[in-house]
GROMACS .gro file of C-alpha atoms in nm:
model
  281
    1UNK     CA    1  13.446   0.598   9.472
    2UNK     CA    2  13.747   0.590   9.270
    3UNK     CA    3  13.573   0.705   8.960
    4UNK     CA    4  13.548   1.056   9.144
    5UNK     CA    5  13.908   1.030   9.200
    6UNK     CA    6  13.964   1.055   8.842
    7UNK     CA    7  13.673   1.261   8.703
    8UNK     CA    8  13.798   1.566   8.903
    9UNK     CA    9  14.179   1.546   8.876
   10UNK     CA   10  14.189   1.482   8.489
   11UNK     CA   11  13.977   1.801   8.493
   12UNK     CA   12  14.259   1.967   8.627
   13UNK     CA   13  14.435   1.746   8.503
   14UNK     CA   14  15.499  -0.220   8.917
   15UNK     CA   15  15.252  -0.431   8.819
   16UNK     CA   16  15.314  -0.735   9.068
   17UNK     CA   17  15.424  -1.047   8.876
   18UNK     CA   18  15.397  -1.382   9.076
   19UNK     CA   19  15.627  -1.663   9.014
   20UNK     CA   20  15.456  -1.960   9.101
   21UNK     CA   21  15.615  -2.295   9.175
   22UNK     CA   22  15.413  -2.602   8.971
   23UNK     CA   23  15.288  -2.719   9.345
   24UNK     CA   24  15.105  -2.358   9.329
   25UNK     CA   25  15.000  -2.299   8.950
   26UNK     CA   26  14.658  -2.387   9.014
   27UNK     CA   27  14.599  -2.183   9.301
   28UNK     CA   28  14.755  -1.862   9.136
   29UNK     CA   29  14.521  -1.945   8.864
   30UNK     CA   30  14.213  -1.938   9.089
   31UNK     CA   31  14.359  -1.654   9.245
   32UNK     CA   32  14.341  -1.436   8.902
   33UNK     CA   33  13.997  -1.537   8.806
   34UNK     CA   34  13.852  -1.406   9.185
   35UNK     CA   35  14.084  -1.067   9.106
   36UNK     CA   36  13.911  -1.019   8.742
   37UNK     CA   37  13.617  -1.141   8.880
   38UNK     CA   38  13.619  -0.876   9.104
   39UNK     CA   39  13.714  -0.589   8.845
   40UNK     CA   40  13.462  -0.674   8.634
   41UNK     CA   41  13.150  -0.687   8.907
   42UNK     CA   42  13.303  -0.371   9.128
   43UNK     CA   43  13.311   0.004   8.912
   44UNK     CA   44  13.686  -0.030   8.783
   45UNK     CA   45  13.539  -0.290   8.504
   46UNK     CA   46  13.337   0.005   8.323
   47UNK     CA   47  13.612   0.272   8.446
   48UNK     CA   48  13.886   0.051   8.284
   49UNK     CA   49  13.683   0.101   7.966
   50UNK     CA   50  13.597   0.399   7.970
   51UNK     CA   51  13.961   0.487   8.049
   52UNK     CA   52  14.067   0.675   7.729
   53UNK     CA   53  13.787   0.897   7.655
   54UNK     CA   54  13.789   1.019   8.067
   55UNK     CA   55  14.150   1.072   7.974
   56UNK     CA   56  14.109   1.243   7.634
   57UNK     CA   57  13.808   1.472   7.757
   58UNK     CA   58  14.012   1.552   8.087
   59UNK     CA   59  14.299   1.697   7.876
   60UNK     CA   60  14.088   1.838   7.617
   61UNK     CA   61  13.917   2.075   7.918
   62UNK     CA   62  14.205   2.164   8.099
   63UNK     CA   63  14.379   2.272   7.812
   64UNK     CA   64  14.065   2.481   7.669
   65UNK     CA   65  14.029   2.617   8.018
   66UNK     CA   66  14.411   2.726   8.049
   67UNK     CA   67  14.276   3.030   7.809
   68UNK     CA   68  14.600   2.977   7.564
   69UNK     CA   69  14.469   2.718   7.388
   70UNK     CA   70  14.204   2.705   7.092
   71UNK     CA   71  13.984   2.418   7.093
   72UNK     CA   72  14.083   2.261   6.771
   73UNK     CA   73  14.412   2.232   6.869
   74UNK     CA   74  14.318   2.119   7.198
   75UNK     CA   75  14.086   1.845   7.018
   76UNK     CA   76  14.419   1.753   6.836
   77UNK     CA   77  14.666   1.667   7.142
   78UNK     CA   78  14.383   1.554   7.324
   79UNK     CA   79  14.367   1.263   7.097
   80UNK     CA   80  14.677   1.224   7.041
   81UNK     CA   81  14.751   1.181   7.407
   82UNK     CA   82  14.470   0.924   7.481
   83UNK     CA   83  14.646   0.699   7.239
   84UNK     CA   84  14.864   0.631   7.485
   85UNK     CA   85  14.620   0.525   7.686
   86UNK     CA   86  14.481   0.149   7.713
   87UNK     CA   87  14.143   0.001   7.861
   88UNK     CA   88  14.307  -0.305   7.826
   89UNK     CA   89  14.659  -0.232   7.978
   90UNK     CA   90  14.472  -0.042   8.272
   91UNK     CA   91  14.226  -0.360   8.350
   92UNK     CA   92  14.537  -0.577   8.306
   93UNK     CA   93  14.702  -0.397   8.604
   94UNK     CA   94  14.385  -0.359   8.825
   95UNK     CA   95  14.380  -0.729   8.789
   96UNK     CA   96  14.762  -0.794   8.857
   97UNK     CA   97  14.742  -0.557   9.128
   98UNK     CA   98  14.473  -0.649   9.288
   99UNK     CA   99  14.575  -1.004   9.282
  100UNK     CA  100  14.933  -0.920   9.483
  101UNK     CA  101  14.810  -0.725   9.720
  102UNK     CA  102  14.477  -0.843   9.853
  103UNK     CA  103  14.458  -1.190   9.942
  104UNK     CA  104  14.176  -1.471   9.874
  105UNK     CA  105  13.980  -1.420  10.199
  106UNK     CA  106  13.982  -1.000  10.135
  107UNK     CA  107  13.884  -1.045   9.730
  108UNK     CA  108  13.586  -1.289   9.815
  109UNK     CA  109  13.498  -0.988  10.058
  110UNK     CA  110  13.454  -0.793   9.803
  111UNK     CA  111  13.338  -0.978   9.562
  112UNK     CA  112  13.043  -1.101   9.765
  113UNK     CA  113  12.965  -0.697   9.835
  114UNK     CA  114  12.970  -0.658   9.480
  115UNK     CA  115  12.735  -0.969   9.432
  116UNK     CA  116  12.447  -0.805   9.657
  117UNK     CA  117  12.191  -0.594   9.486
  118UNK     CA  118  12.284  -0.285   9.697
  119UNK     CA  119  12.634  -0.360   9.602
  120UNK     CA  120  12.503  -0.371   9.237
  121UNK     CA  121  12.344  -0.093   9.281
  122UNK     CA  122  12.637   0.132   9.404
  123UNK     CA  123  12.887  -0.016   9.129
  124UNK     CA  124  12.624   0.090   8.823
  125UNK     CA  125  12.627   0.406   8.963
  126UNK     CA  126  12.997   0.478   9.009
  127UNK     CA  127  12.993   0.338   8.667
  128UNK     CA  128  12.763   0.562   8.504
  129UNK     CA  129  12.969   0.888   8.721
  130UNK     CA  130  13.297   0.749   8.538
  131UNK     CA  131  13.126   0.824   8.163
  132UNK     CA  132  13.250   1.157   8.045
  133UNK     CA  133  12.923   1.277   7.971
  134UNK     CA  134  12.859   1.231   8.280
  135UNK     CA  135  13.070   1.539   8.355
  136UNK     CA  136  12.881   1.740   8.168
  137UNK     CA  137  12.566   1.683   8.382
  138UNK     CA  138  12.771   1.744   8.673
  139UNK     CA  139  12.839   2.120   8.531
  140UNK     CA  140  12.455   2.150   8.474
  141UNK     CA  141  12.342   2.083   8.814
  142UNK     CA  142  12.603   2.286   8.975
  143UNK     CA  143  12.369   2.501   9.134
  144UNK     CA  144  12.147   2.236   9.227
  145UNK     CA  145  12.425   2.013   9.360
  146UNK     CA  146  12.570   2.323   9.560
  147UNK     CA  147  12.204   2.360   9.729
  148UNK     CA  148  12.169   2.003   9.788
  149UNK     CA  149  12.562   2.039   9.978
  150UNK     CA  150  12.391   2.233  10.293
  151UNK     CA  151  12.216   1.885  10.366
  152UNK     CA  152  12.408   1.802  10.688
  153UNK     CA  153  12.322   1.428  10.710
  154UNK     CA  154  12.471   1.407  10.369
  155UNK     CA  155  12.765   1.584  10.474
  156UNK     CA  156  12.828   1.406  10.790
  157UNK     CA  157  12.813   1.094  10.539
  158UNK     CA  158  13.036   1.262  10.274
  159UNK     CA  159  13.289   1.309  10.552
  160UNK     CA  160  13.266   0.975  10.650
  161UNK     CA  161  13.319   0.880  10.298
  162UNK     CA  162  13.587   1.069  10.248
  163UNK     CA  163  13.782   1.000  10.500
  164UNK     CA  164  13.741   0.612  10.454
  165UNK     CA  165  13.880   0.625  10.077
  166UNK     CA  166  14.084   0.976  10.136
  167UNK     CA  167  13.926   1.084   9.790
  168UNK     CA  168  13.984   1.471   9.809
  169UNK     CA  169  14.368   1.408   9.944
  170UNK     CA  170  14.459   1.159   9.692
  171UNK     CA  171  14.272   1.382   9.395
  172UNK     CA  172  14.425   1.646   9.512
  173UNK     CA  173  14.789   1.451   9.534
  174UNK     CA  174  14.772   1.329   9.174
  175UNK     CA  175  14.592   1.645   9.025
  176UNK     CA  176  14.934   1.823   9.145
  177UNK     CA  177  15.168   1.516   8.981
  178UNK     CA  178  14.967   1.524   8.672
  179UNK     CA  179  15.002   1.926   8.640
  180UNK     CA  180  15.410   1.881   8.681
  181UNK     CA  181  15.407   1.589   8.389
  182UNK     CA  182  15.192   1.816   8.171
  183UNK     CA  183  15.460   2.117   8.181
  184UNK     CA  184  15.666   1.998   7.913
  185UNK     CA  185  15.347   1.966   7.688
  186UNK     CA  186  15.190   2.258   7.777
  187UNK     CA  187  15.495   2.421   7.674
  188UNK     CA  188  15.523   2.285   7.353
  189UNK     CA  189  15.168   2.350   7.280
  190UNK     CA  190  15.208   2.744   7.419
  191UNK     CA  191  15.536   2.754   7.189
  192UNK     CA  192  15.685   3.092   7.251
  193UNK     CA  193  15.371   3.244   7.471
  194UNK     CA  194  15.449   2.950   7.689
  195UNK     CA  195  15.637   3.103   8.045
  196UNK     CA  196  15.937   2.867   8.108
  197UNK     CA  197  15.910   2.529   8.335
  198UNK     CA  198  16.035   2.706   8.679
  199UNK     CA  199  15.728   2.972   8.646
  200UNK     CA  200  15.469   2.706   8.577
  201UNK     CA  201  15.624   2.514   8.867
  202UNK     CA  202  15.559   2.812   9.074
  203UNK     CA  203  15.217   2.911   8.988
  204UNK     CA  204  15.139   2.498   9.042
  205UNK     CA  205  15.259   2.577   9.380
  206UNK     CA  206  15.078   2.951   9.459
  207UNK     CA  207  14.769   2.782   9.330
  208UNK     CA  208  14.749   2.423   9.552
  209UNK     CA  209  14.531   2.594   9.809
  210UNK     CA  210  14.238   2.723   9.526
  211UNK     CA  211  14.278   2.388   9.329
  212UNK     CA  212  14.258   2.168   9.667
  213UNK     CA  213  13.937   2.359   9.781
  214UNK     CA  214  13.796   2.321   9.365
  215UNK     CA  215  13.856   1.946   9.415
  216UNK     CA  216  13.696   1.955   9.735
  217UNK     CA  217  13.393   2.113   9.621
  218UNK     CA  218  13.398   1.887   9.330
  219UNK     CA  219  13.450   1.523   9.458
  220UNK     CA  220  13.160   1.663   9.707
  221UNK     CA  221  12.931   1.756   9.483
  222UNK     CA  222  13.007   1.426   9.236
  223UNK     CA  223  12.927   1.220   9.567
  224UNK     CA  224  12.582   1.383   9.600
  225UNK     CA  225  12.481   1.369   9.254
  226UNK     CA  226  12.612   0.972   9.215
  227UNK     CA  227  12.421   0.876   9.576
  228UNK     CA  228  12.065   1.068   9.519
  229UNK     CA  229  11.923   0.792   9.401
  230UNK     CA  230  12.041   0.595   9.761
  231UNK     CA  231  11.874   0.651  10.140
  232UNK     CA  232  12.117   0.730  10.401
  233UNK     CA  233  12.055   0.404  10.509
  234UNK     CA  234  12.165   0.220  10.197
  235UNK     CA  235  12.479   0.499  10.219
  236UNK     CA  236  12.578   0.395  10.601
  237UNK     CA  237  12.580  -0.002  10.451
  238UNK     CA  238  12.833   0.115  10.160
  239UNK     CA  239  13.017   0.292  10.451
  240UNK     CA  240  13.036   0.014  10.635
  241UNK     CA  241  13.220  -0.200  10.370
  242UNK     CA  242  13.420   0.083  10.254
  243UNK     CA  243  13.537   0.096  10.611
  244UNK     CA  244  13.620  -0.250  10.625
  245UNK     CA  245  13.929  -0.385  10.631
  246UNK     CA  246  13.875  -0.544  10.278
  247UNK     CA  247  13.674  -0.253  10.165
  248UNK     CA  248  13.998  -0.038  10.268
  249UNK     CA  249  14.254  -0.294  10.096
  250UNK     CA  250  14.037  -0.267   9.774
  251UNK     CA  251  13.987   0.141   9.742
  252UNK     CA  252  14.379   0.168   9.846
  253UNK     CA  253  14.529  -0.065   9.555
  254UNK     CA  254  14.322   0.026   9.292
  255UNK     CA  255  14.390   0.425   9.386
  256UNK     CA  256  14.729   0.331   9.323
  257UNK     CA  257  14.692   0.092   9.053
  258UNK     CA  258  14.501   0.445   8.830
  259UNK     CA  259  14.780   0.715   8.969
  260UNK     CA  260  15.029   0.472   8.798
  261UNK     CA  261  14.807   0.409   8.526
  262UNK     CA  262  14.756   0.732   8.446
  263UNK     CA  263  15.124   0.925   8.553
  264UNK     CA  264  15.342   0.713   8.394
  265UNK     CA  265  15.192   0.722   7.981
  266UNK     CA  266  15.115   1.090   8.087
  267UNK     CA  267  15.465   1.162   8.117
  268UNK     CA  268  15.586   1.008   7.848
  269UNK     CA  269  15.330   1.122   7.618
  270UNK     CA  270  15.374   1.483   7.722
  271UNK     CA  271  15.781   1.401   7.708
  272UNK     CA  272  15.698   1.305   7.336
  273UNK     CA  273  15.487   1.572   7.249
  274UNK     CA  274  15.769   1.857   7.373
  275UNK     CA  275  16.043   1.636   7.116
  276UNK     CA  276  15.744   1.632   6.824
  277UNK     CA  277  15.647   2.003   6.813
  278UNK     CA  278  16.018   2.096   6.957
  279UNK     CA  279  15.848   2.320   7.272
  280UNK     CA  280  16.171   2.206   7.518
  281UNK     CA  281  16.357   2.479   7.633
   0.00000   0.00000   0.00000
């Protein structure tokens, strides 16, 4: 689910407060136990940990992959930029998040999916697919994965999927906003190889259609290797509550809770990192 969202764009690479009258305290109290309840027994628990080392990994490969870049250095502002980066601050706004925009009847929905052994089931796996080692397996099976891809009832059911959580458009949507943030970085890092911001603005541009159809094939092939161990059958019931209207409210604000999660420190760390090694032009 969302873990795929952020595996494959890191590869390329208003939190809601409530103001609660006394009358209410207690029920906005309830309220934030069901919403970490739910973090916690759903994927984004593990993901929320696991948050900085996706994140440092994700830049470390993009920038090794960009062909400009030697790996030590890349090892260097890789960890420097995941510092930036906090499990706790993410979880914190899942929670808030979740909490003002899904209501009691729609968490408990989830919550009691989450609660089911299939439900258990589904969120260990997402969990282990959010582990950046996990990526690494992904590579290794490519050609497996891209064989097990001409299975048509798994596509029918990836299509399904992916049109009930809009994975491939929303990676694809913040891969893009996470490549703009990254120019001033990348510059910096390039120093005077670097082209200036307007090129790599362009080339971002000429190159949407190749890095849409990578994502595609990516989020794709993530979704077969995560569900092998699940029969279509088990995959139609996950459908089913990702489909719902409280399995749509959930998938929706936590996609938004990460792209803010992840955008906003990106930008500023890649802001900072142009000042330290003095890469603005």
């Amino acid at each position: 689910m969302i873990s795929h969202k952020l595996n494959s764009l890191l590869r390329f690479p208003a939190l809601m407060g409530l103001v609660m009258v006394p009358m209410l305290m207690a029920t906005g109290a309830r309220a934030t136990t069901l919403a970490e309840s739910v973090v916690e027994s759903s994927p984004l628990g593990e993901m929320s940990r696991q948050y900085p080392a996706m994140v440092r990994e994700g830049i470390r490969e993009g920038l090794v992959a960009s062909g400009y870049v030697e790996p030590m250095m890349a090892d260097s502002v890789a960890g420097l930029a995941s510092l930036a980066f906090s499990a706790q601050r993410m979880r914190t706004q899942l929670v808030a998040d979740l909490d003002g925009s899904l209501n009691q009847d729609q968490l408990e929905a989830v919550q009691a999916w989450y609660r089911t052994s299939l439900g258990q089931r589904f969120a260990a796996a997402e969990a282990a697919a959010s582990r950046p080692d996990a990526w690494d397996l992904l590579n290794e099976r490519s050609a497996a994965l891209a064989e097990a891809s001409l299975d048509r009832a798994r596509a029918a059911l990836f299509e399904r999927y992916d049109h009930a959580v809009a994975a491939s458009d929303i990676t694809a949507s913040i891969a893009e906003s996470a490549q703009r943030r990254l120019i001033p970085a990348y510059i910096a890092v390039m120093g005077d190889r670097a082209p200036d911001a307007e090129t790599l603005e362009q080339n971002i541009e000429q190159y949407r259609p190749v890095v849409r159809q990578q994502i595609e094939t990516q989020v794709y092939h993530a979704f077969l290797s995560t569900y092998q161990n699940f029969s279509d059958a088990e995959l139609e019931r996950y459908l089913d509550f990702l489909e719902s209207p409280s399995g749509r409210a959930f998938t929706e604000v936590a996609a938004f809770s990460i792209e803010n999660g992840l955008l906003e420190p990106l930008e500023a760390v890649s802001s900072q990192m142009a000042r330290l090694l003095g890469g603005n032009r």
